[in-house]
Amino acid sequence: MNPPTDDPLQYCRFCFSQFRVEPLLCGGPKDKQLVNLISSLIQIELDPNQAATTVICSMCRQQLTEFQLFRDRCNHHDAIVRQKLDGNQCSQNDVWFAVEPLGDGEDSDGGNVPPMKDDPLQDASDVVSKRRTRDSFWRAISQDVGVIPDHIKQALELTGFYRNASLGMISPTTIKQIEQDMRDTVEYVTSSTGSLGGNRWEVLRQYYGAVYCKNPSKFKFLAGEVQTILSITAAVQENGIHEYLSKAGVTQNRKELLNAADKPDDAETLTEKLADKIQDYYRQHANDSEEFGDFFARLPGVDKCVVRQREDGTIIGLMYCSYCNMHLQVTRDGNSWRIHNFVKHCQQHYRVEYRTVKKK
């Protein structure tokens, strides 16, 4: 079998299609990331010269995105399962740090700080503030992806994809499922007309758009709307859901509570020891790779660690992950920090292979 033409710019490098092809690289800062993604997902190595003369069709680019999302979802849920198993199997004979469950990929601040994973709008105390926070959330995302039609927002909210990091895990296959869910919820939407306000057709327009408001049982997203949803997913993947929640003011109460918590008298010393411990741990696993160097440079220093004291006297620390824009809770065990939470979380960014040692 031969390529369809001698000109590599006329056909997709990955499927030989000549329909809707475009250059693989755009001359932007993400070109290297894309080449590395191709290498890791489909084991095709492209040197700079090859990549510059490579084109890709829209279908293969979509498949590449879907492969990446599938891998990330698998790793995310596998980490949760492994953490749960580790927590159930941890014994006093383990020299390794005791397990402190992180929850479903969210901050584990514990104590009096309310969790965010159930609903990012839970801090809004009334309908007006909820609506204002919702509008601010979508406005923050719109600044990165452009105009988002109202019925796309409603569909993502109704099917539960805008509430947390799942908004960054939507694939073309997931979009098909959202469409099916929207077709299945027509009766629910129409039965809620009274509580939602407006007449039946106005409500259907809000949820199904102008094209399908009169025939919602046939609903599907238009081609441009699919690309809008994938753009939202890409933005959340790149920037992290917490950036948009923060811009929307969702994390305001969390920060206020953190600032109001008491600092122990030796907070500065404890903070230095916390930052030193995490860096000392990774120095023990250091290597000469560029990947490790980049990761180590992003470890939290003293300025990215916070130490607080709860009302019961318990000392806790919050370590900032610059990849995810979130804090991970760590605790004290006697005179030592237990940093297992942070290490387990960072396995998704830089995996350290270690062996648990048993006491004799």
Coordinates of N, CA and C in Angstrom, one line a residue, residues 62-224:
Q62 N -9.6 14.6 16.4 CA -10.7 14.3 17.4 C -10.4 13.0 18.1
Q63 N -10.0 12.0 17.4 CA -9.7 10.7 18.0 C -8.5 10.9 19.0
L64 N -7.5 11.7 18.6 CA -6.4 11.9 19.5 C -6.8 12.6 20.8
T65 N -7.7 13.6 20.7 CA -8.3 14.2 21.9 C -9.0 13.2 22.8
E66 N -9.8 12.4 22.1 CA -10.6 11.4 22.8 C -9.7 10.3 23.5
F67 N -8.6 9.9 22.9 CA -7.7 9.0 23.5 C -7.1 9.6 24.7
Q68 N -6.7 10.9 24.6 CA -6.1 11.6 25.8 C -7.1 11.6 26.9
L69 N -8.3 12.0 26.6 CA -9.3 12.1 27.7 C -9.6 10.8 28.3
F70 N -9.7 9.7 27.5 CA -9.9 8.4 28.0 C -8.8 8.0 29.0
R71 N -7.5 8.2 28.5 CA -6.4 7.9 29.4 C -6.4 8.7 30.7
D72 N -6.7 10.0 30.6 CA -6.8 10.8 31.8 C -7.9 10.4 32.8
R73 N -9.0 10.0 32.2 CA -10.1 9.6 33.0 C -9.8 8.3 33.7
C74 N -9.1 7.4 33.0 CA -8.7 6.1 33.6 C -7.7 6.3 34.7
N75 N -6.7 7.1 34.5 CA -5.7 7.4 35.5 C -6.3 8.0 36.7
H76 N -7.3 9.0 36.5 CA -7.9 9.7 37.6 C -8.7 8.7 38.5
H77 N -9.5 7.8 37.8 CA -10.3 6.9 38.6 C -9.5 5.8 39.2
D78 N -8.4 5.4 38.5 CA -7.5 4.3 39.0 C -6.8 4.8 40.3
A79 N -6.4 6.1 40.3 CA -5.8 6.7 41.4 C -6.7 6.7 42.6
I80 N -8.0 7.0 42.4 CA -9.0 7.0 43.5 C -9.1 5.6 44.1
V81 N -9.2 4.6 43.2 CA -9.4 3.2 43.6 C -8.2 2.7 44.4
R82 N -7.0 3.0 43.9 CA -5.8 2.6 44.5 C -5.6 3.3 45.9
Q83 N -6.0 4.5 46.0 CA -5.9 5.2 47.2 C -6.9 4.6 48.2
K84 N -8.1 4.3 47.8 CA -9.1 3.6 48.7 C -8.5 2.3 49.2
L85 N -8.0 1.5 48.3 CA -7.4 0.2 48.7 C -6.3 0.4 49.6
D86 N -5.4 1.4 49.3 CA -4.3 1.6 50.3 C -4.8 2.0 51.6
G87 N -5.8 2.8 51.6 CA -6.4 3.2 52.9 C -7.0 2.1 53.7
N88 N -7.6 1.1 53.0 CA -8.2 0.0 53.7 C -7.1 -1.0 54.2
Q89 N -6.0 -1.0 53.5 CA -5.0 -2.1 53.7 C -3.8 -1.6 54.6
C90 N -3.8 -0.3 54.8 CA -2.7 0.3 55.6 C -2.6 -0.3 57.0
S91 N -1.5 -0.7 57.4 CA -1.3 -1.3 58.7 C -0.2 -0.5 59.5
Q92 N -0.1 -0.8 60.8 CA 0.9 -0.1 61.6 C 2.3 -0.6 61.3
N93 N 2.4 -1.7 60.5 CA 3.7 -2.2 60.2 C 4.4 -1.4 59.0
D94 N 3.6 -0.6 58.4 CA 4.1 0.1 57.2 C 5.0 1.3 57.7
V95 N 6.2 1.3 57.1 CA 7.1 2.5 57.4 C 6.6 3.7 56.6
W96 N 5.9 3.4 55.4 CA 5.4 4.5 54.6 C 4.4 5.3 55.3
F97 N 4.3 6.5 54.8 CA 3.4 7.5 55.5 C 1.9 7.0 55.6
A98 N 1.3 7.2 56.6 CA -0.1 6.8 56.8 C -1.0 7.5 55.7
V99 N -2.0 6.8 55.3 CA -2.8 7.3 54.2 C -3.9 8.2 54.7
E100 N -4.0 9.4 54.1 CA -5.1 10.3 54.4 C -5.9 10.5 53.2
P101 N -7.1 10.0 53.1 CA -7.9 10.0 51.8 C -8.1 11.4 51.3
L102 N -8.0 11.6 50.0 CA -8.1 12.9 49.4 C -9.5 13.2 48.9
G103 N -10.3 12.2 48.8 CA -11.6 12.5 48.2 C -11.5 12.3 46.7
D104 N -12.6 12.8 46.0 CA -12.7 12.6 44.6 C -11.9 13.6 43.8
G105 N -10.5 13.7 44.0 CA -9.7 14.5 43.3 C -9.8 16.0 43.7
E106 N -10.4 16.3 44.8 CA -10.6 17.7 45.2 C -9.7 18.0 46.4
D107 N -9.8 19.2 46.8 CA -9.1 19.6 48.0 C -9.5 18.8 49.2
S108 N -8.6 18.5 50.1 CA -9.0 17.7 51.3 C -8.7 18.6 52.5
D109 N -9.2 19.7 52.6 CA -8.9 20.6 53.7 C -9.4 20.2 55.0
G110 N -10.5 19.4 55.0 CA -11.1 18.8 56.3 C -11.5 19.9 57.2
G111 N -11.8 19.5 58.5 CA -12.2 20.4 59.5 C -13.4 21.2 59.2
N112 N -13.4 22.5 59.4 CA -14.6 23.3 59.3 C -14.7 23.8 57.8
V113 N -13.8 23.5 57.0 CA -13.8 24.0 55.6 C -14.8 23.2 54.8
P114 N -15.8 23.8 54.2 CA -16.8 23.0 53.5 C -16.2 22.4 52.2
P115 N -16.5 21.1 51.9 CA -16.0 20.5 50.6 C -16.6 21.2 49.4
M116 N -15.9 21.1 48.3 CA -16.4 21.7 47.1 C -16.9 20.7 46.1
K117 N -16.6 19.4 46.3 CA -16.9 18.5 45.2 C -18.3 18.2 44.9
D118 N -19.2 18.5 45.9 CA -20.6 18.2 45.6 C -21.3 19.2 44.7
D119 N -21.1 20.5 44.9 CA -21.7 21.5 44.1 C -20.9 22.8 44.2
P120 N -20.2 23.3 43.2 CA -19.4 24.5 43.3 C -20.3 25.8 43.7
L121 N -21.6 25.6 43.6 CA -22.4 26.8 43.9 C -23.1 26.7 45.3
Q122 N -22.6 25.7 46.1 CA -23.2 25.5 47.4 C -23.0 26.6 48.3
D123 N -22.0 27.5 48.1 CA -21.7 28.6 49.0 C -22.7 29.7 48.8
A124 N -23.4 29.7 47.6 CA -24.4 30.8 47.4 C -25.6 30.5 48.2
S125 N -26.0 31.5 49.0 CA -27.0 31.2 50.0 C -28.4 31.4 49.5
D126 N -28.6 32.1 48.4 CA -30.0 32.3 47.9 C -30.0 32.3 46.4
V127 N -31.2 32.3 45.8 CA -31.3 32.2 44.4 C -30.6 33.2 43.6
V128 N -30.6 34.5 44.1 CA -30.0 35.6 43.4 C -28.5 35.4 43.3
S129 N -27.9 35.1 44.5 CA -26.4 34.9 44.5 C -26.0 33.7 43.7
K130 N -26.8 32.6 43.7 CA -26.5 31.4 42.9 C -26.5 31.8 41.4
R131 N -27.5 32.5 41.0 CA -27.6 32.9 39.6 C -26.4 33.8 39.2
R132 N -26.0 34.7 40.2 CA -24.9 35.6 39.9 C -23.6 34.8 39.8
T133 N -23.4 33.8 40.7 CA -22.2 33.0 40.7 C -22.2 32.2 39.4
R134 N -23.3 31.6 39.0 CA -23.4 30.8 37.8 C -23.0 31.6 36.6
D135 N -23.6 32.8 36.5 CA -23.2 33.7 35.4 C -21.7 34.1 35.4
S136 N -21.2 34.3 36.5 CA -19.8 34.6 36.6 C -18.9 33.4 36.2
F137 N -19.3 32.2 36.6 CA -18.6 31.0 36.2 C -18.5 30.9 34.7
W138 N -19.6 31.0 34.0 CA -19.7 30.8 32.6 C -19.0 32.0 31.9
R139 N -19.1 33.2 32.5 CA -18.4 34.4 31.9 C -16.9 34.2 31.9
A140 N -16.4 33.6 33.0 CA -15.0 33.3 33.1 C -14.5 32.4 32.0
I141 N -15.3 31.3 31.8 CA -14.9 30.4 30.7 C -15.0 31.0 29.3
S142 N -16.1 31.9 29.2 CA -16.3 32.5 27.9 C -15.1 33.4 27.5
Q143 N -14.4 33.9 28.5 CA -13.3 34.8 28.2 C -12.2 34.0 27.5
D144 N -12.1 32.7 27.6 CA -11.1 31.8 27.0 C -11.6 31.1 25.7
V145 N -12.9 30.9 25.7 CA -13.4 30.1 24.5 C -14.4 30.9 23.6
G146 N -14.8 32.1 24.0 CA -15.8 32.8 23.2 C -17.2 32.6 23.7
V147 N -18.1 33.0 22.9 CA -19.6 33.0 23.3 C -20.0 31.5 23.4
I148 N -20.7 31.2 24.5 CA -21.3 29.9 24.8 C -22.8 30.0 24.8
P149 N -23.5 29.4 23.8 CA -25.0 29.5 23.8 C -25.6 29.0 25.1
D150 N -26.7 29.7 25.4 CA -27.4 29.4 26.7 C -27.8 27.9 26.8
H151 N -28.2 27.3 25.7 CA -28.7 25.9 25.8 C -27.6 24.9 26.0
I152 N -26.3 25.3 25.6 CA -25.2 24.5 25.9 C -24.9 24.5 27.4
K153 N -25.0 25.7 28.0 CA -24.8 25.8 29.5 C -25.8 25.0 30.2
Q154 N -27.1 25.1 29.8 CA -28.2 24.4 30.4 C -28.0 22.9 30.3
A155 N -27.6 22.4 29.1 CA -27.4 21.0 28.9 C -26.3 20.5 29.8
L156 N -25.2 21.2 29.9 CA -24.0 20.7 30.7 C -24.4 20.7 32.2
E157 N -25.2 21.7 32.6 CA -25.6 21.8 34.0 C -26.6 20.7 34.3
L158 N -27.6 20.5 33.4 CA -28.6 19.5 33.7 C -28.0 18.1 33.7
T159 N -27.0 17.8 32.9 CA -26.4 16.4 32.9 C -25.2 16.3 33.8
G160 N -24.9 17.4 34.6 CA -23.9 17.3 35.7 C -22.5 17.4 35.3
F161 N -22.2 18.0 34.1 CA -20.8 18.1 33.6 C -20.2 19.4 33.9
Y162 N -20.9 20.4 34.5 CA -20.2 21.7 34.7 C -19.8 21.8 36.2
R163 N -20.2 20.9 37.0 CA -20.0 21.1 38.5 C -18.6 21.0 39.0
N164 N -17.8 20.2 38.3 CA -16.4 20.0 38.8 C -15.5 19.7 37.7
A165 N -14.4 18.9 38.0 CA -13.4 18.6 37.0 C -13.9 17.8 35.9
S166 N -15.1 17.2 36.0 CA -15.7 16.4 34.9 C -15.9 17.2 33.7
L167 N -16.0 18.6 33.8 CA -16.1 19.4 32.7 C -14.9 19.4 31.8
G168 N -13.8 19.0 32.4 CA -12.6 18.8 31.6 C -12.3 17.4 31.1
M169 N -13.3 16.6 31.2 CA -13.2 15.2 30.7 C -14.2 14.8 29.7
I170 N -14.8 15.8 29.0 CA -15.8 15.5 28.0 C -15.1 15.2 26.7
S171 N -15.6 14.1 26.1 CA -15.0 13.6 24.8 C -16.2 13.6 23.8
P172 N -15.9 13.5 22.5 CA -17.0 13.4 21.5 C -18.0 12.3 21.8
T173 N -17.5 11.2 22.4 CA -18.4 10.1 22.8 C -19.3 10.6 23.9
T174 N -18.7 11.3 24.9 CA -19.5 11.8 26.0 C -20.6 12.8 25.5
I175 N -20.3 13.6 24.5 CA -21.2 14.5 23.9 C -22.4 13.8 23.4
K176 N -22.2 12.6 22.7 CA -23.3 11.8 22.3 C -24.2 11.4 23.4
Q177 N -23.6 11.0 24.5 CA -24.4 10.6 25.7 C -25.2 11.8 26.3
I178 N -24.5 13.0 26.3 CA -25.3 14.2 26.8 C -26.5 14.4 25.9
E179 N -26.3 14.3 24.6 CA -27.5 14.4 23.7 C -28.6 13.5 24.0
Q180 N -28.2 12.2 24.3 CA -29.2 11.2 24.6 C -29.9 11.6 25.9
D181 N -29.1 12.0 26.9 CA -29.7 12.4 28.2 C -30.7 13.6 28.0
M182 N -30.3 14.5 27.1 CA -31.2 15.6 26.9 C -32.5 15.2 26.2
R183 N -32.4 14.2 25.3 CA -33.6 13.7 24.7 C -34.5 13.0 25.7
D184 N -33.8 12.3 26.7 CA -34.6 11.5 27.7 C -35.2 12.4 28.8
T185 N -34.8 13.7 28.9 CA -35.2 14.5 30.0 C -36.2 15.6 29.5
V186 N -36.8 15.4 28.3 CA -37.7 16.4 27.8 C -38.9 16.5 28.7
E187 N -39.4 15.4 29.2 CA -40.6 15.4 30.1 C -40.3 16.1 31.3
Y188 N -39.1 15.9 31.9 CA -38.7 16.6 33.1 C -38.6 18.1 32.9
V189 N -38.0 18.5 31.8 CA -37.9 19.9 31.5 C -39.2 20.6 31.4
T190 N -40.1 19.9 30.6 CA -41.4 20.5 30.4 C -42.3 20.6 31.6
S191 N -42.1 19.5 32.5 CA -42.9 19.5 33.7 C -42.4 20.5 34.7
S192 N -41.2 21.0 34.5 CA -40.6 22.1 35.4 C -40.8 23.5 34.9
T193 N -41.7 23.6 33.9 CA -41.9 24.9 33.3 C -42.3 26.0 34.3
G194 N -43.2 25.6 35.2 CA -43.7 26.5 36.2 C -42.6 27.0 37.1
S195 N -41.7 26.1 37.6 CA -40.7 26.5 38.6 C -39.6 27.2 37.9
L196 N -39.4 26.9 36.6 CA -38.3 27.6 35.8 C -38.7 29.0 35.3
G197 N -40.0 29.2 35.3 CA -40.4 30.5 34.8 C -40.5 30.6 33.3
G198 N -41.5 31.4 32.8 CA -41.6 31.4 31.3 C -42.6 30.4 30.8
N199 N -43.0 30.5 29.5 CA -43.9 29.5 28.9 C -43.1 28.3 28.4
R200 N -43.8 27.3 28.0 CA -43.2 26.1 27.6 C -42.2 26.2 26.5
W201 N -42.5 27.0 25.5 CA -41.6 27.1 24.3 C -40.3 27.9 24.7
E202 N -40.5 28.9 25.6 CA -39.3 29.7 26.0 C -38.4 28.8 26.8
V203 N -38.9 27.9 27.7 CA -38.1 27.0 28.5 C -37.4 26.0 27.6
L204 N -38.2 25.4 26.6 CA -37.5 24.5 25.7 C -36.4 25.1 24.9
R205 N -36.6 26.4 24.5 CA -35.6 27.1 23.8 C -34.3 27.3 24.7
Q206 N -34.5 27.5 26.0 CA -33.4 27.6 26.9 C -32.5 26.4 26.9
Y207 N -33.2 25.2 26.9 CA -32.6 23.9 27.0 C -32.2 23.2 25.7
Y208 N -32.9 23.5 24.7 CA -32.6 22.8 23.4 C -32.3 23.7 22.2
G209 N -32.2 25.0 22.5 CA -31.8 25.9 21.4 C -33.0 26.2 20.4
A210 N -32.7 27.1 19.5 CA -33.8 27.5 18.6 C -34.1 26.4 17.6
V211 N -33.1 25.6 17.2 CA -33.3 24.6 16.2 C -34.2 23.5 16.6
Y212 N -34.0 23.0 17.9 CA -34.7 21.8 18.3 C -35.8 22.1 19.4
C213 N -36.1 23.4 19.7 CA -37.0 23.7 20.8 C -38.4 23.1 20.5
K214 N -38.8 23.0 19.2 CA -40.1 22.5 18.8 C -40.1 21.0 18.6
N215 N -38.9 20.4 18.6 CA -38.8 18.9 18.4 C -37.6 18.4 19.3
P216 N -37.7 18.6 20.6 CA -36.6 18.2 21.5 C -36.3 16.8 21.5
S217 N -37.2 15.9 21.2 CA -36.9 14.5 21.2 C -35.9 14.1 20.1
K218 N -35.6 15.0 19.2 CA -34.6 14.7 18.1 C -33.4 15.5 18.4
F219 N -33.2 16.0 19.6 CA -32.1 17.0 19.9 C -30.8 16.4 19.6
K220 N -29.9 17.2 19.1 CA -28.5 16.9 19.0 C -27.7 18.3 18.8
F221 N -26.5 18.3 19.2 CA -25.7 19.6 19.1 C -25.3 19.7 17.6
L222 N -25.3 21.0 17.1 CA -24.8 21.3 15.8 C -23.3 21.2 15.8
A223 N -22.7 21.1 14.6 CA -21.3 20.9 14.5 C -20.5 22.0 15.3
G224 N -20.9 23.2 15.1 CA -20.2 24.3 15.8 C -20.3 24.2 17.3

